[in-house]
Amino acid sequence: MNVILSFIQAHLELTYVVILSIFLGVEVISRVPSVLHTPLMSGANAIHGVVIIGAIIVMGQAEADNYLALILGFLAVILGTLNVVGGFVVTDRMLEMFKSKKTK
Amino acid sequence: MLSLIYLTGSVTFIVGLKMLSNPATARRGNAVAAAGMTLAILGTIFLYEHNGRHLRNYGWITAGLLIGGVIGFLSAKRVKMTAMPEMVSLFNGMGGACAALISVVEFNHMIRAFSGGVEIDHLQLLIVFAGLIIGAVSFAGSVIAWGKLNGNIKDITFGGQHIFNISLLAVMLILSVYVIAAQPPFTGILFALILLLSLVYGVFFVLPIGGADMPVVISLLNSFTGVAAACGGFLYNNPVMLTGGILVGSAGSILTILMCKAMNRSLKNVLIGSFGGTHGGG
């Protein structure tokens, strides 16, 4: 119990951010029409690509002699970028198709 | 300055998601989120400091960004319209793998620091494990979902699969608790074992689920990856990773439920329904 309390105390802001974000995420998309489910999923997929920032930090902090960190970090940066770039581009194409269907 | 950039990034994610849930603004919403992401990435590269030190290895970072960016852009541009859901699944898996790799490297750092006499922060270790397990499950599951959607992998069920999965999960969790609580000399091996088990679990989690239910599963794995990304946010005290990850985690869960409702199914039905009935499992 003490451990949890001290953790919350040490990360008070982050804890608030987590809780508010949970509610926000629910609120923001709770009235999405079902045609938009797949594009929204794809968009959300691109957004969790923020994990790339962690990959960049890992890569940037790796010591020059720590090959494991260098190689894995490099791989993480590539995969993360794939997630971000691919995610946004695919979402855009989906929505593009969506629009052209509508105007027909 | 960097906090301001991160704040902007978080706001664009929220606004972007909001706009994505409305047909009229969806495309602009995607662009808004993409712009925020670009800003956050550039800000991290040029402004991030830890204990007064800037990042190193710029060559590697740039090369990684270029390789990933070009491959991601080209494959996303070339994919056929009908193959898009499987592409999303694959990209989602990449994100999960990225989160798991971050955990591996951070664990490696902690062990190095530990052998140098630095105490291990148990809660930080917990977050590392959470990122590792969720990321690896999401990666393996997404790859299977991708294979299923393009028809390379068939539904596979066997007797007692449900029990097998649950016991696998239990073993993983017990091992993690053990490694986090104690600090045995075999930590590295156990860590690798947990990673392996997580991958296996991800495979078996998705294997029995029918092809028609794949979008729901992808959406679920999508929210998993969001949570894994948020673990990274805790690890680096990074607000944009945290908000982005949690936002996707919660929005993804709700979206999963909405998708189930649209198909007149319940989530429970999708996830364990395949064990009863025609396949004769369980």
CSV table of C-alpha atoms in Angstrom, one decimal:
chain,number,residue,atom,x,y,z
A,1,MET,CA,0.0,0.0,0.0
A,2,ASN,CA,2.8,2.4,1.0
A,3,VAL,CA,4.5,1.7,-2.3
A,4,ILE,CA,1.5,2.6,-4.3
A,5,LEU,CA,0.9,5.7,-2.3
A,6,SER,CA,4.4,6.9,-2.7
A,7,PHE,CA,4.3,6.1,-6.4
A,8,ILE,CA,1.1,8.2,-6.9
A,9,GLN,CA,2.7,11.0,-4.9
A,10,ALA,CA,5.8,10.9,-6.9
A,11,HIS,CA,3.9,10.9,-10.2
A,12,LEU,CA,0.9,12.9,-9.2
A,13,GLU,CA,0.6,14.9,-12.5
A,14,LEU,CA,1.0,11.8,-14.6
A,15,THR,CA,-1.6,9.9,-12.6
A,16,TYR,CA,-4.0,12.8,-13.2
A,17,VAL,CA,-3.2,12.8,-16.9
A,18,VAL,CA,-3.8,9.1,-17.2
A,19,ILE,CA,-7.2,9.2,-15.5
A,20,LEU,CA,-8.4,12.3,-17.4
A,21,SER,CA,-7.1,10.8,-20.7
A,22,ILE,CA,-9.1,7.7,-20.1
A,23,PHE,CA,-12.3,9.6,-19.8
A,24,LEU,CA,-11.4,11.9,-22.6
A,25,GLY,CA,-10.7,9.0,-25.0
A,26,VAL,CA,-14.1,7.5,-24.2
A,27,GLU,CA,-15.9,10.9,-24.6
A,28,VAL,CA,-14.2,11.9,-27.8
A,29,ILE,CA,-15.2,9.0,-29.9
A,30,SER,CA,-18.4,7.8,-28.1
A,31,ARG,CA,-20.7,9.0,-30.9
A,32,VAL,CA,-18.8,7.9,-34.0
A,33,PRO,CA,-21.0,6.6,-36.8
A,34,SER,CA,-20.3,3.0,-37.7
A,35,VAL,CA,-19.0,3.8,-41.2
A,36,LEU,CA,-16.0,5.5,-39.6
A,37,HIS,CA,-15.0,2.7,-37.3
A,38,THR,CA,-12.2,1.4,-39.5
A,39,PRO,CA,-10.7,4.8,-40.4
A,40,LEU,CA,-10.9,5.8,-36.7
A,41,MET,CA,-9.1,2.6,-35.7
A,42,SER,CA,-6.5,3.3,-38.3
A,43,GLY,CA,-6.1,6.8,-37.1
A,44,ALA,CA,-5.8,5.7,-33.5
A,45,ASN,CA,-3.2,3.2,-34.7
A,46,ALA,CA,-1.2,6.0,-36.1
A,47,ILE,CA,-1.5,8.0,-32.9
A,48,HIS,CA,-0.1,5.3,-30.7
A,49,GLY,CA,2.9,5.5,-32.9
A,50,VAL,CA,4.1,8.2,-30.4
A,51,VAL,CA,6.0,5.2,-29.0
A,52,ILE,CA,8.6,6.3,-31.6
A,53,ILE,CA,9.5,9.1,-29.2
A,54,GLY,CA,10.6,6.5,-26.7
A,55,ALA,CA,12.5,4.7,-29.4
A,56,ILE,CA,14.3,8.0,-30.3
A,57,ILE,CA,15.2,8.6,-26.7
A,58,VAL,CA,16.5,5.0,-26.3
A,59,MET,CA,18.5,5.3,-29.4
A,60,GLY,CA,19.8,8.7,-28.4
A,61,GLN,CA,20.9,7.6,-25.0
A,62,ALA,CA,22.7,4.4,-26.0
A,63,GLU,CA,26.4,4.4,-25.3
A,64,ALA,CA,28.6,3.9,-28.3
A,65,ASP,CA,29.9,0.5,-26.9
A,66,ASN,CA,26.5,-0.9,-26.0
A,67,TYR,CA,25.8,-2.7,-29.3
A,68,LEU,CA,22.6,-4.4,-28.0
A,69,ALA,CA,21.1,-1.1,-27.2
A,70,LEU,CA,22.3,0.4,-30.5
A,71,ILE,CA,20.9,-2.4,-32.6
A,72,LEU,CA,17.6,-2.8,-30.8
A,73,GLY,CA,17.1,0.9,-30.6
A,74,PHE,CA,17.7,1.3,-34.3
A,75,LEU,CA,15.2,-1.4,-35.0
A,76,ALA,CA,12.7,0.2,-32.6
A,77,VAL,CA,13.1,3.5,-34.5
A,78,ILE,CA,12.5,1.9,-37.8
A,79,LEU,CA,9.4,0.0,-36.6
A,80,GLY,CA,8.0,3.0,-34.8
A,81,THR,CA,8.4,5.2,-37.9
A,82,LEU,CA,6.7,2.5,-40.0
A,83,ASN,CA,3.8,2.6,-37.5
A,84,VAL,CA,3.5,6.4,-37.6
A,85,VAL,CA,4.1,7.1,-41.3
A,86,GLY,CA,2.2,4.0,-42.6
A,87,GLY,CA,-0.6,4.6,-40.1
A,88,PHE,CA,-1.3,8.2,-41.2
A,89,VAL,CA,-0.9,7.5,-44.9
A,90,VAL,CA,-3.2,4.5,-44.8
A,91,THR,CA,-5.8,6.4,-42.8
A,92,ASP,CA,-5.6,9.3,-45.3
A,93,ARG,CA,-6.2,6.8,-48.2
A,94,MET,CA,-9.1,5.2,-46.5
A,95,LEU,CA,-10.8,8.6,-45.9
A,96,GLU,CA,-10.0,9.6,-49.5
A,97,MET,CA,-11.9,6.6,-50.7
A,98,PHE,CA,-14.7,7.4,-48.3
A,99,LYS,CA,-15.0,10.9,-49.8
A,100,SER,CA,-15.0,9.8,-53.4
A,101,LYS,CA,-17.7,7.3,-52.7
A,102,LYS,CA,-19.9,10.0,-51.2
A,103,THR,CA,-19.6,12.4,-54.1
A,104,LYS,CA,-20.5,9.8,-56.7
B,1,MET,CA,10.1,24.8,-25.1
B,2,LEU,CA,9.9,21.1,-25.4
B,3,SER,CA,7.0,20.9,-22.9
B,4,LEU,CA,5.2,23.4,-25.1
B,5,ILE,CA,5.7,21.2,-28.1
B,6,TYR,CA,4.6,18.1,-26.2
B,7,LEU,CA,1.5,20.0,-25.0
B,8,THR,CA,0.7,21.0,-28.6
B,9,GLY,CA,1.2,17.4,-29.7
B,10,SER,CA,-1.2,16.1,-27.0
B,11,VAL,CA,-3.8,18.6,-28.0
B,12,THR,CA,-3.6,17.8,-31.7
B,13,PHE,CA,-4.1,14.1,-30.9
B,14,ILE,CA,-7.3,14.9,-29.0
B,15,VAL,CA,-8.6,17.3,-31.6
B,16,GLY,CA,-7.5,14.8,-34.3
B,17,LEU,CA,-9.4,12.0,-32.8
B,18,LYS,CA,-12.4,14.2,-32.3
B,19,MET,CA,-12.4,15.3,-35.9
B,20,LEU,CA,-11.8,11.7,-37.0
B,21,SER,CA,-15.1,10.7,-35.5
B,22,ASN,CA,-17.1,13.0,-37.8
B,23,PRO,CA,-17.3,12.2,-41.5
B,24,ALA,CA,-17.1,15.9,-42.6
B,25,THR,CA,-13.8,16.6,-40.7
B,26,ALA,CA,-12.2,13.1,-40.6
B,27,ARG,CA,-9.6,13.7,-43.2
B,28,ARG,CA,-8.5,17.0,-41.8
B,29,GLY,CA,-8.4,15.4,-38.3
B,30,ASN,CA,-6.0,12.8,-39.6
B,31,ALA,CA,-3.8,15.6,-41.0
B,32,VAL,CA,-3.9,17.5,-37.7
B,33,ALA,CA,-2.8,14.5,-35.7
B,34,ALA,CA,0.0,13.8,-38.2
B,35,ALA,CA,1.2,17.4,-37.9
B,36,GLY,CA,1.3,17.1,-34.1
B,37,MET,CA,3.2,13.9,-34.4
B,38,THR,CA,5.8,15.4,-36.7
B,39,LEU,CA,6.2,18.3,-34.3
B,40,ALA,CA,6.6,16.0,-31.3
B,41,ILE,CA,9.2,13.8,-33.1
B,42,LEU,CA,11.3,16.8,-34.3
B,43,GLY,CA,11.0,18.4,-30.9
B,44,THR,CA,12.3,15.2,-29.3
B,45,ILE,CA,15.2,14.9,-31.7
B,46,PHE,CA,16.5,18.4,-31.3
B,47,LEU,CA,15.4,19.5,-27.9
B,48,TYR,CA,15.3,16.5,-25.6
B,49,GLU,CA,17.7,16.6,-22.7
B,50,HIS,CA,18.3,14.2,-19.9
B,51,ASN,CA,20.4,15.4,-16.9
B,52,GLY,CA,21.6,18.2,-19.1
B,53,ARG,CA,22.8,16.0,-21.9
B,54,HIS,CA,21.4,16.0,-25.4
B,55,LEU,CA,20.8,12.9,-27.4
B,56,ARG,CA,23.5,11.2,-29.3
B,57,ASN,CA,23.7,8.8,-32.3
B,58,TYR,CA,22.0,11.3,-34.6
B,59,GLY,CA,23.2,9.3,-37.6
B,60,TRP,CA,21.4,6.1,-36.5
B,61,ILE,CA,18.3,8.0,-35.6
B,62,THR,CA,18.1,9.7,-39.0
B,63,ALA,CA,18.8,6.5,-40.8
B,64,GLY,CA,16.1,4.7,-38.8
B,65,LEU,CA,13.6,7.4,-39.5
B,66,LEU,CA,14.4,7.5,-43.2
B,67,ILE,CA,14.3,3.7,-43.6
B,68,GLY,CA,11.0,3.4,-41.7
B,69,GLY,CA,9.5,6.4,-43.3
B,70,VAL,CA,10.2,5.3,-46.9
B,71,ILE,CA,9.1,1.7,-46.3
B,72,GLY,CA,6.0,2.9,-44.4
B,73,PHE,CA,5.1,5.5,-47.0
B,74,LEU,CA,5.5,3.2,-50.0
B,75,SER,CA,3.8,0.2,-48.6
B,76,ALA,CA,0.9,2.4,-47.4
B,77,LYS,CA,0.6,4.0,-50.8
B,78,ARG,CA,0.7,0.8,-52.8
B,79,VAL,CA,-1.5,-1.4,-50.7
B,80,LYS,CA,-4.8,-2.3,-52.4
B,81,MET,CA,-8.0,-0.7,-50.9
B,82,THR,CA,-9.3,-4.2,-49.9
B,83,ALA,CA,-6.0,-5.0,-48.1
B,84,MET,CA,-6.1,-2.0,-45.9
B,85,PRO,CA,-7.3,-3.6,-42.6
B,86,GLU,CA,-4.5,-6.1,-42.7
B,87,MET,CA,-2.0,-3.3,-43.4
B,88,VAL,CA,-3.4,-1.5,-40.3
B,89,SER,CA,-2.9,-4.6,-38.3
B,90,LEU,CA,0.7,-5.0,-39.5
B,91,PHE,CA,1.5,-1.3,-38.6
B,92,ASN,CA,-0.1,-1.9,-35.3
B,93,GLY,CA,2.2,-4.9,-34.7
B,94,MET,CA,5.2,-2.7,-35.6
B,95,GLY,CA,4.2,-0.3,-32.9
B,96,GLY,CA,3.8,-3.1,-30.4
B,97,ALA,CA,7.3,-4.5,-31.3
B,98,CYS,CA,8.7,-1.0,-30.9
B,99,ALA,CA,7.3,-0.7,-27.4
B,100,ALA,CA,8.6,-4.2,-26.5
B,101,LEU,CA,12.1,-3.4,-27.9
B,102,ILE,CA,12.2,-0.2,-25.8
B,103,SER,CA,11.5,-2.3,-22.7
B,104,VAL,CA,14.2,-4.8,-23.7
B,105,VAL,CA,16.8,-2.0,-23.9
B,106,GLU,CA,15.6,-0.3,-20.7
B,107,PHE,CA,15.8,-3.6,-18.9
B,108,ASN,CA,19.4,-4.1,-20.2
B,109,HIS,CA,20.2,-0.6,-18.9
B,110,MET,CA,18.8,-1.4,-15.5
B,111,ILE,CA,20.7,-4.7,-15.2
B,112,ARG,CA,23.9,-2.8,-16.2
B,113,ALA,CA,23.2,-0.2,-13.6
B,114,PHE,CA,22.4,-2.9,-11.0
B,115,SER,CA,25.7,-4.6,-11.6
B,116,GLY,CA,27.3,-1.2,-11.1
B,117,GLY,CA,25.7,-1.0,-7.7
B,118,VAL,CA,22.6,1.0,-8.4
B,119,GLU,CA,19.4,-0.1,-6.7
B,120,ILE,CA,16.7,-1.3,-9.0
B,121,ASP,CA,13.5,0.7,-8.9
B,122,HIS,CA,10.8,-2.0,-8.6
B,123,LEU,CA,8.0,0.2,-9.9
B,124,GLN,CA,10.0,1.2,-12.9
B,125,LEU,CA,10.8,-2.5,-13.5
B,126,LEU,CA,7.0,-3.2,-13.3
B,127,ILE,CA,6.4,-0.6,-16.1
B,128,VAL,CA,9.2,-2.1,-18.2
B,129,PHE,CA,7.5,-5.5,-17.8
B,130,ALA,CA,4.1,-4.2,-18.6
B,131,GLY,CA,5.5,-2.5,-21.8
B,132,LEU,CA,7.3,-5.7,-22.7
B,133,ILE,CA,4.4,-8.1,-22.3
B,134,ILE,CA,1.7,-5.9,-23.8
B,135,GLY,CA,3.9,-4.8,-26.7
B,136,ALA,CA,5.0,-8.4,-27.5
B,137,VAL,CA,1.4,-9.8,-27.3
B,138,SER,CA,0.2,-7.0,-29.5
B,139,PHE,CA,3.0,-7.6,-32.0
B,140,ALA,CA,2.5,-11.4,-32.3
B,141,GLY,CA,-1.3,-11.0,-32.3
B,142,SER,CA,-1.2,-8.4,-35.0
B,143,VAL,CA,1.1,-10.4,-37.2
B,144,ILE,CA,-1.3,-13.4,-36.9
B,145,ALA,CA,-4.3,-11.2,-37.6
B,146,TRP,CA,-2.5,-9.9,-40.6
B,147,GLY,CA,-1.8,-13.4,-41.8
B,148,LYS,CA,-5.4,-14.4,-41.3
B,149,LEU,CA,-6.8,-11.5,-43.2
B,150,ASN,CA,-4.7,-12.2,-46.2
B,151,GLY,CA,-5.5,-15.9,-46.0
B,152,ASN,CA,-2.1,-17.3,-45.2
B,153,ILE,CA,-3.1,-18.5,-41.7
B,154,LYS,CA,-6.2,-20.6,-41.0
B,155,ASP,CA,-8.2,-20.7,-37.9
B,156,ILE,CA,-6.7,-23.2,-35.6
B,157,THR,CA,-8.4,-24.5,-32.5
B,158,PHE,CA,-7.7,-27.5,-30.3
B,159,GLY,CA,-9.2,-28.9,-27.2
B,160,GLY,CA,-8.5,-27.1,-24.0
B,161,GLN,CA,-7.1,-24.0,-25.8
B,162,HIS,CA,-8.9,-21.7,-23.5
B,163,ILE,CA,-7.4,-23.3,-20.5
B,164,PHE,CA,-4.0,-23.4,-22.2
B,165,ASN,CA,-4.2,-19.6,-22.9
B,166,ILE,CA,-5.2,-18.8,-19.4
B,167,SER,CA,-2.4,-20.9,-17.8
B,168,LEU,CA,0.1,-19.4,-20.2
B,169,LEU,CA,-1.0,-15.9,-19.1
B,170,ALA,CA,-0.8,-17.0,-15.5
B,171,VAL,CA,2.7,-18.4,-15.8
B,172,MET,CA,3.8,-15.1,-17.5
B,173,LEU,CA,2.4,-13.0,-14.7
B,174,ILE,CA,3.8,-15.1,-11.9
B,175,LEU,CA,7.3,-15.1,-13.5
B,176,SER,CA,7.1,-11.3,-13.9
B,177,VAL,CA,6.0,-10.8,-10.3
B,178,TYR,CA,8.9,-13.1,-9.3
B,179,VAL,CA,11.5,-11.2,-11.3
B,180,ILE,CA,10.2,-7.8,-10.1
B,181,ALA,CA,10.0,-8.7,-6.4
B,182,ALA,CA,13.2,-10.6,-6.1
B,183,GLN,CA,16.4,-9.9,-8.0
B,184,PRO,CA,17.7,-13.4,-8.8
B,185,PRO,CA,20.9,-13.9,-10.8
B,186,PHE,CA,19.0,-15.4,-13.7
B,187,THR,CA,17.0,-12.3,-14.4
B,188,GLY,CA,18.2,-12.0,-18.0
B,189,ILE,CA,17.1,-15.6,-18.8
B,190,LEU,CA,13.8,-15.2,-17.1
B,191,PHE,CA,13.3,-11.9,-19.0
B,192,ALA,CA,13.9,-13.6,-22.3
B,193,LEU,CA,11.5,-16.4,-21.3
B,194,ILE,CA,8.8,-13.9,-20.5
B,195,LEU,CA,9.3,-12.2,-23.8
B,196,LEU,CA,9.1,-15.5,-25.6
B,197,LEU,CA,5.9,-16.5,-23.6
B,198,SER,CA,4.3,-13.2,-24.4
B,199,LEU,CA,4.9,-13.8,-28.1
B,200,VAL,CA,3.5,-17.3,-27.9
B,201,TYR,CA,0.5,-16.0,-26.0
B,202,GLY,CA,-0.2,-13.3,-28.6
B,203,VAL,CA,-0.2,-16.1,-31.3
B,204,PHE,CA,-2.5,-18.3,-29.4
B,205,PHE,CA,-4.7,-15.4,-28.4
B,206,VAL,CA,-5.6,-14.6,-32.0
B,207,LEU,CA,-5.3,-18.0,-33.7
B,208,PRO,CA,-8.8,-19.4,-32.7
B,209,ILE,CA,-10.7,-16.2,-33.5
B,210,GLY,CA,-12.6,-16.3,-36.8
B,211,GLY,CA,-11.6,-14.2,-39.8
B,212,ALA,CA,-14.8,-12.2,-39.8
B,213,ASP,CA,-14.1,-11.0,-36.2
B,214,MET,CA,-10.6,-9.8,-37.1
B,215,PRO,CA,-11.4,-6.1,-37.2
B,216,VAL,CA,-12.6,-6.3,-33.6
B,217,VAL,CA,-9.4,-8.1,-32.6
B,218,ILE,CA,-7.2,-5.6,-34.4
B,219,SER,CA,-9.0,-2.8,-32.7
B,220,LEU,CA,-8.4,-4.5,-29.4
B,221,LEU,CA,-4.8,-5.1,-30.1
B,222,ASN,CA,-4.6,-1.5,-31.2
B,223,SER,CA,-5.7,-0.3,-27.7
B,224,PHE,CA,-3.1,-2.8,-26.2
B,225,THR,CA,-0.4,-1.0,-28.2
B,226,GLY,CA,-1.7,2.3,-26.9
B,227,VAL,CA,-1.3,1.1,-23.3
B,228,ALA,CA,2.2,-0.2,-24.2
B,229,ALA,CA,3.1,3.2,-25.6
B,230,ALA,CA,1.8,4.8,-22.4
B,231,CYS,CA,4.2,2.6,-20.4
B,232,GLY,CA,7.0,4.3,-22.3
B,233,GLY,CA,5.5,7.6,-21.3
B,234,PHE,CA,5.7,6.6,-17.6
B,235,LEU,CA,9.3,5.3,-18.1
B,236,TYR,CA,10.5,8.6,-19.6
B,237,ASN,CA,8.1,10.9,-17.8
B,238,ASN,CA,7.0,11.9,-21.2
B,239,PRO,CA,3.6,13.5,-21.3
B,240,VAL,CA,2.9,13.3,-25.0
B,241,MET,CA,3.6,9.5,-25.1
B,242,LEU,CA,1.4,9.1,-22.0
B,243,THR,CA,-1.6,11.1,-23.4
B,244,GLY,CA,-1.3,9.7,-26.8
B,245,GLY,CA,-1.0,6.1,-25.5
B,246,ILE,CA,-3.7,6.3,-22.9
B,247,LEU,CA,-6.0,8.1,-25.3
B,248,VAL,CA,-5.7,5.4,-27.9
B,249,GLY,CA,-6.0,2.8,-25.2
B,250,SER,CA,-9.3,4.1,-23.9
B,251,ALA,CA,-10.7,5.2,-27.3
B,252,GLY,CA,-9.6,1.9,-28.8
B,253,SER,CA,-11.4,-0.1,-26.1
B,254,ILE,CA,-14.6,1.8,-26.6
B,255,LEU,CA,-14.2,1.5,-30.3
B,256,THR,CA,-13.8,-2.3,-29.9
B,257,ILE,CA,-17.0,-2.4,-28.0
B,258,LEU,CA,-18.8,-0.2,-30.5
B,259,MET,CA,-17.6,-2.4,-33.4
B,260,CYS,CA,-18.9,-5.5,-31.6
B,261,LYS,CA,-22.3,-3.8,-31.1
B,262,ALA,CA,-22.4,-2.9,-34.8
B,263,MET,CA,-22.0,-6.6,-35.6
B,264,ASN,CA,-24.6,-7.5,-32.9
B,265,ARG,CA,-22.0,-9.4,-30.9
B,266,SER,CA,-20.5,-9.0,-27.5
B,267,LEU,CA,-16.8,-8.8,-26.9
B,268,LYS,CA,-16.9,-11.9,-24.8
B,269,ASN,CA,-18.6,-13.7,-27.6
B,270,VAL,CA,-15.9,-12.7,-30.1
B,271,LEU,CA,-13.1,-13.6,-27.9
B,272,ILE,CA,-14.2,-16.9,-26.4
B,273,GLY,CA,-17.2,-17.8,-28.6
B,274,SER,CA,-15.0,-19.7,-31.0
B,275,PHE,CA,-14.1,-22.2,-28.3
B,276,GLY,CA,-17.6,-23.7,-28.1
B,277,GLY,CA,-20.0,-24.8,-30.8
B,278,THR,CA,-18.8,-25.9,-34.2
B,279,HIS,CA,-15.1,-26.1,-33.6
B,280,GLY,CA,-15.6,-28.4,-30.7
B,281,GLY,CA,-12.8,-26.9,-28.5
B,282,GLY,CA,-12.8,-26.3,-24.8
